[in-house]
Structures are given as C-alpha cells and as structure tokens.
C-alpha positions as semicolon CSV with decimal commas, in nm:
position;residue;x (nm);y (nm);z (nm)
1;X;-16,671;-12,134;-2,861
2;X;-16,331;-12,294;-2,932
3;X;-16,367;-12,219;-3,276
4;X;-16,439;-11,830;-3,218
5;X;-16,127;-11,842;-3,017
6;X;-15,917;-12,008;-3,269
7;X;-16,064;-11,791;-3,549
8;X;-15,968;-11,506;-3,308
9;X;-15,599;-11,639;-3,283
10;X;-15,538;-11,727;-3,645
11;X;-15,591;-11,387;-3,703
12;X;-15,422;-11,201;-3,431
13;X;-15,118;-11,389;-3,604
14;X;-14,809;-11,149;-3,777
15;X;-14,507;-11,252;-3,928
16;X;-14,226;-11,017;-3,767
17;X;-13,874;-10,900;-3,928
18;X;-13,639;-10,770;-3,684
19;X;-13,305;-10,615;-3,864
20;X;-13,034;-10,574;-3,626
21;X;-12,767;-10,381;-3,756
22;X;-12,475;-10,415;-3,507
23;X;-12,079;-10,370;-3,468
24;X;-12,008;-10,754;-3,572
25;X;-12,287;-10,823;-3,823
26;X;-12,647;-10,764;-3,986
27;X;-12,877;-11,006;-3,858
28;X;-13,255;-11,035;-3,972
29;X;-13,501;-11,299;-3,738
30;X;-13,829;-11,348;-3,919
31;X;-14,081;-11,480;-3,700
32;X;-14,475;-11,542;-3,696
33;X;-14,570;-11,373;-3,367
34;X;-14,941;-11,485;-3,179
35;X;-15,106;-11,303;-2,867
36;X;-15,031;-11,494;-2,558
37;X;-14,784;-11,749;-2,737
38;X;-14,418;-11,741;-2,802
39;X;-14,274;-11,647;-3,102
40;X;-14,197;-11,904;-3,356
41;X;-13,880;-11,830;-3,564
42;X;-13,957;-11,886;-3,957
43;X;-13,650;-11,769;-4,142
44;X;-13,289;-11,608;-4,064
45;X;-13,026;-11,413;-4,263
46;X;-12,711;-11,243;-4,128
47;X;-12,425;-11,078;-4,288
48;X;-12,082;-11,075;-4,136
49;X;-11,967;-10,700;-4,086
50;X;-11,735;-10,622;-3,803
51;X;-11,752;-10,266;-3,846
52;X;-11,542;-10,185;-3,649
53;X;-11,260;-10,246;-3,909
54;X;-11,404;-9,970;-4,119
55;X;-11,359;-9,705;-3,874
56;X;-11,108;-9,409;-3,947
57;X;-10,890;-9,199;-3,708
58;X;-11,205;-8,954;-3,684
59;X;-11,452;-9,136;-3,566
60;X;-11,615;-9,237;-3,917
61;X;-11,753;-9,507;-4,133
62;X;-11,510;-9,529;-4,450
63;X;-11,668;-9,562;-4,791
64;X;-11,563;-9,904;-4,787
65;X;-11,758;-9,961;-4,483
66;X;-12,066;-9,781;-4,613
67;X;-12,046;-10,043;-4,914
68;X;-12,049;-10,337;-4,671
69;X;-12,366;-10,207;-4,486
70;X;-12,568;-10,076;-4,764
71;X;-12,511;-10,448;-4,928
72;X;-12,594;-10,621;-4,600
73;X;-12,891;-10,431;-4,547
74;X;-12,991;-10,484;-4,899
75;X;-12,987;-10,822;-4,875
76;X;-13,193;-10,864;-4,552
77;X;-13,466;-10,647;-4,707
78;X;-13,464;-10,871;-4,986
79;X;-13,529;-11,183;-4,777
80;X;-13,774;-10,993;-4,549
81;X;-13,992;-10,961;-4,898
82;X;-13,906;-11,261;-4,990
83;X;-14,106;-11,390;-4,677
84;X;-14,427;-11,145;-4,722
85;X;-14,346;-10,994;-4,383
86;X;-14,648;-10,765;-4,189
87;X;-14,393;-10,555;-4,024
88;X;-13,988;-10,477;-4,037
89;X;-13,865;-10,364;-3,695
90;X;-13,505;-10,243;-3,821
91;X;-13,280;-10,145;-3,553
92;X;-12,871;-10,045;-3,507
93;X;-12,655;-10,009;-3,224
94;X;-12,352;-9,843;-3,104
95;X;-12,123;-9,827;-3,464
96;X;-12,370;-9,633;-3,622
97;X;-12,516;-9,464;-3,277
98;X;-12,169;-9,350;-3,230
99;X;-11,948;-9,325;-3,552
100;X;-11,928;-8,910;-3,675
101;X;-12,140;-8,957;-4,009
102;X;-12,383;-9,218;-3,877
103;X;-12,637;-8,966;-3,965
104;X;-12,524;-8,939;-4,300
105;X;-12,552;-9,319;-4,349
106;X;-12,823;-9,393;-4,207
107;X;-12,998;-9,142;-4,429
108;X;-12,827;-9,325;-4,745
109;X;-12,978;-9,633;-4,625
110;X;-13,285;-9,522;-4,632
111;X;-13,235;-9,353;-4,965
112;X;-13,085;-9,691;-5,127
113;X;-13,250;-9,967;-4,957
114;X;-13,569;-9,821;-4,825
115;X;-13,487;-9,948;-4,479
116;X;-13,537;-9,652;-4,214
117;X;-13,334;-9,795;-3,892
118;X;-13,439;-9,683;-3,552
119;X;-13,021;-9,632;-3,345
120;X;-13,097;-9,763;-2,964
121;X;-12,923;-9,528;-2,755
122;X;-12,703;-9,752;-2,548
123;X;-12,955;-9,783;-2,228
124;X;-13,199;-9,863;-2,456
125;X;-12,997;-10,141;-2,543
126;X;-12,922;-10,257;-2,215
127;X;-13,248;-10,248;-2,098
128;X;-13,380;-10,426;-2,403
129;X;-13,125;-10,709;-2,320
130;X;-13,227;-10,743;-1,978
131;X;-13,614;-10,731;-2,087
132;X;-13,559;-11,045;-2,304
133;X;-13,363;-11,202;-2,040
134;X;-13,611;-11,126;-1,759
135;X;-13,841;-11,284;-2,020
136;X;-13,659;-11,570;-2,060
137;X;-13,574;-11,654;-1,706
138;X;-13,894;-11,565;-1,535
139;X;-14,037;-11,409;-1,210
140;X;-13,827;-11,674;-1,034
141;X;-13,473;-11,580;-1,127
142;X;-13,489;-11,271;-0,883
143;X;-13,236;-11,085;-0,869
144;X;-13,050;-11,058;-1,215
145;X;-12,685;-10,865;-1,340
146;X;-12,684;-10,939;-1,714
147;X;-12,376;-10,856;-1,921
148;X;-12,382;-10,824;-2,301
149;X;-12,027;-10,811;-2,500
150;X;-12,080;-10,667;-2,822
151;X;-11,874;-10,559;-3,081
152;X;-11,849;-10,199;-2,979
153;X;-12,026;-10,163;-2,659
154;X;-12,024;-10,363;-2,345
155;X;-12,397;-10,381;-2,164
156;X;-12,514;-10,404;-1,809
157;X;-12,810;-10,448;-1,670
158;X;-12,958;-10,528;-1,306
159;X;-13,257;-10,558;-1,117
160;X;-13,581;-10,717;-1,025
161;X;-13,834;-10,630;-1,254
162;X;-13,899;-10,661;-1,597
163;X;-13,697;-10,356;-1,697
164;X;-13,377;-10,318;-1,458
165;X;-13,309;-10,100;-1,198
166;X;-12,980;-9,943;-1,386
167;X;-12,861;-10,013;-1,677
168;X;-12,498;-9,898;-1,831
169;X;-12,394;-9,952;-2,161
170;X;-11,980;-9,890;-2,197
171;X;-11,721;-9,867;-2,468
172;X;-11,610;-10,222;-2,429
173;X;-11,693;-10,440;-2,664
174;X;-11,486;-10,734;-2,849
175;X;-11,394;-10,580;-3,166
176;X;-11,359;-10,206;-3,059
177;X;-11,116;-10,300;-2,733
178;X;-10,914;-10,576;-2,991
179;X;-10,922;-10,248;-3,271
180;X;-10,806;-10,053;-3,047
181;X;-10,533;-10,248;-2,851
182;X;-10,416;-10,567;-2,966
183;X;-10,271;-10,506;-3,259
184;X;-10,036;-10,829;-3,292
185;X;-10,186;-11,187;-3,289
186;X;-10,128;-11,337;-3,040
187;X;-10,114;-10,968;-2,883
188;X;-9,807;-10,908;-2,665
189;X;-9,818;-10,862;-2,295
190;X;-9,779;-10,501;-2,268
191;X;-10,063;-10,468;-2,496
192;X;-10,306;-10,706;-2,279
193;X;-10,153;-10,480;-1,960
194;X;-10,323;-10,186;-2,147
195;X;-10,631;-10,320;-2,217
196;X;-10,675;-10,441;-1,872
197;X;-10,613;-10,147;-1,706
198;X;-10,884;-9,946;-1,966
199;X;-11,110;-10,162;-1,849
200;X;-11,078;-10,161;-1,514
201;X;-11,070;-9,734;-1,508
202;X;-11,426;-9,766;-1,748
203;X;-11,569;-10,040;-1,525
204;X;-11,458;-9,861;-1,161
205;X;-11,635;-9,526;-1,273
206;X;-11,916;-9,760;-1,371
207;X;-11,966;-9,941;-1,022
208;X;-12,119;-9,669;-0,793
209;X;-12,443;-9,695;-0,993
210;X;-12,472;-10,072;-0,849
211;X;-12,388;-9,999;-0,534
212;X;-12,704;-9,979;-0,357
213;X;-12,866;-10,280;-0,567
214;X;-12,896;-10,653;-0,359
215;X;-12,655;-10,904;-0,449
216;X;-12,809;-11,046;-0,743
217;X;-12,930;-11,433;-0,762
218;X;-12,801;-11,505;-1,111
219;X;-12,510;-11,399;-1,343
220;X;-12,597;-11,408;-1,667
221;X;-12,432;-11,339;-1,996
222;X;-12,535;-11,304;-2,348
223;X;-12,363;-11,235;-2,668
224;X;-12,160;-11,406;-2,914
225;X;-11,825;-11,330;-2,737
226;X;-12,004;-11,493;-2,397
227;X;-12,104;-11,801;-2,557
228;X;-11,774;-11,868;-2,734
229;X;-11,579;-11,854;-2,382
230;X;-11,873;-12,072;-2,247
231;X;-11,830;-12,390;-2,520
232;X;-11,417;-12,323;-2,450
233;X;-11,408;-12,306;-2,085
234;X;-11,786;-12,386;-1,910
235;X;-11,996;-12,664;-1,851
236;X;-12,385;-12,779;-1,876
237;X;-12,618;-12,827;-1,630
238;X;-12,946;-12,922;-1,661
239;X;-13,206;-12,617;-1,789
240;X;-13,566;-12,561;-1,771
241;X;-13,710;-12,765;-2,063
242;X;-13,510;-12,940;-2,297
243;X;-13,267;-12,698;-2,282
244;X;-12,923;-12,734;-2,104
245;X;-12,771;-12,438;-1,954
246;X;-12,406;-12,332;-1,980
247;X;-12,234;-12,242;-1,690
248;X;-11,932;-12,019;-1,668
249;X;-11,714;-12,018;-1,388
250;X;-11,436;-11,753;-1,373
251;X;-11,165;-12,019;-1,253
252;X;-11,254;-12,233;-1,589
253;X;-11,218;-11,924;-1,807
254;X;-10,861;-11,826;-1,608
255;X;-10,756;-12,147;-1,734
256;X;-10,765;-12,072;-2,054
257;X;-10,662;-11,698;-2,078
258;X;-10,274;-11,822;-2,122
C-alpha cells in the first residue's frame, strides 16, 4: 500500500517556473511542486531592471528599456530550459500593466523570446500577496493587513480568509514615488514634504474601503523595500520553525528616517 502511494506521489511531482516580470527586476523561481507537500525551490535567476528608469514623459517604455526586458526575459527562458521545466507560469505587474505601449511589448516578447506573460491587474496582485501570506501564516494569524512596496505599485490587502476581504493596489511604490520626486540624493526637504503629502491624499481616498473591517491581529509586510527597513531598523523574535521573524516597529524605523 505504501508503495502505491509513493508511486502515486512520485508521479504527481512537476517542476514549476514562475517568471515574474516586475518594476525592480525579472525574477524566475524554479521549483519541483508535489500534491499535499510544499514546494521545494530547485533553481533561481533574476535580472536587475528598475523599470521605472526607462519610462518617458508619456507614459512609455523607451527602446532602451524594451532592450533591458527582452534580454532579461531571454535569459530566464534560457535557464527555465536549461532545467527541463513541465510548466512556465510567466507573469508581470504594474510597469508593463500600466506603461502606454505595454501591449506592444508584451507582444514583442512573445515574438522574440517565446514567453507569453499573463499582466495581474493590480487586485490580482494584492490578493495574490495576501493568498501566499495567508498561506504562510495559517488559520491562526486571524485577522491580517498585508502591505507590499513594489517598485511601481504599493499593495494592500486585509481580511480573514484565504483571499482578503479588500484588496487595493496604489501608485506607490519605491522606484516610481523616488522617479517621480526625489530627484537629488540625499533628496531635499521640500521634496520629501511633497512626497509625503502624495501619499497621504492616495492613502486617505484609499481608507474608507477598510473601514468596516476588524482591527486586524497582525501587520505584515512583504517586499524588498520592507525587508531592507526591517534588517536597518527591526528586530527578531522567535518564528514558527527555525525561522526567526523580523519585527518592525514604527518608532525604530522613525529613528532612522533622519
């Protein structure tokens, strides 16, 4: 009998490739994925973009910036053959979703490359996030408000279940509110003024859509951006597992923002 059911298993076994093609960079995860067992990572590739350096005053993707994705995409099909992959699960997010020719480059991408990506619309992406997170976390975490800095979008998410109750995805992210407003290093107060107060107007026209939704039990942030601030300015506690947590209090990140 416990052969049957390993037989059974061994062959319910795929090896995955999931492309993400986001604002900051193109990131392929090849795993080999079992029924009823967690994922086990087998290789990783990822090409630094940050797109958001290619967009023009209207809204497009320069040529330059069509370059850099069509080579980053070539490469991570290369690897996923490389690794005799079952199944690519290409994806992109908000630069292409919202830059004026994303059409026309996504439909170059497929021409060159061969790669067809599926754009999230941006609650698709938040409630994606929070899935995984939910995941995760578990049944026990309860109440949950995730928030996911990107490089062009900003993420919410909150609820109970598996997929949240709303979910908001914003034009916040790290490299599209830097782009966009601090444009001297270190940037100069009037220009972290302005970004504050952008923020604030796109996150108060955002709020009414939590307002009904409990207090949630846990905070949680994921991202790049999020876990940078957290090695600067947060701490560990123990985790479930072998895993520490990090914990980010907003009086430790204050600290630092001088």
């Amino acid at each position: 009998m416990f052969a049957v059911v390993a037989a059974a298993r061994y062959r319910s076994r795929m090896r995955l490739g999931v492309l993400d093609v986001g604002s900051n960079t193109v990131h392929l995860l090849i795993v080999d994925a079992h029924v009823g067992a967690a994922p086990v990572p087998m290789a990783s590739h990822k090409s630094v973009l940050r797109l958001m350096r290619y967009l023009l005053p209207d809204g497009s993707i320069s040529a330059e910036g069509i370059d850099a994705i069509l080579e980053s995409v070539r490469s991570a099909a290369a690897v996923a053959r490389q690794n005799n992959i079952d199944e690519l699960l290409p994806m992109a997010t908000s630069a292409l979703r919202e830059a004026t020719n994303g059409q026309q480059v996504l439909d170059l991408i497929a021409a060159e490359t061969g790669v067809e990506l599926h754009v999230l619309s941006g609650d698709d992406e938040a409630r994606l996030t929070f899935f995984a997170v939910r995941r995760w976390y578990g049944w026990s975490a309860a109440d949950t408000l995730l928030f996911d800095i990107g490089g062009g979008s900003l993420e919410i998410a909150a609820g109970a279940d598996e997929f949240p109750a709303v979910s908001l995805s914003l034009p916040l992210g790290a490299g599209r509110s830097t782009i966009a407003f601090l444009h001297d290093d270190p940037p100069t107060s009037a220009q972290m003024n302005a970004l504050r107060e952008h923020a604030r107007s796109v996150l108060e026209e955002a709020l009414p859509a939590f307002a009904e939704l409990p207090a949630p039990v846990h905070v949680v942030g994921s991202s790049k951006t999020i876990r940078s601030l957290a090695r600067l300015a947060g701490s560990l506690v123990d985790g479930v597992g072998a895993l520490d947590r990090s914990l980010l209090r907003r009086s430790q990140l204050e600290d630092w923002i001088p």
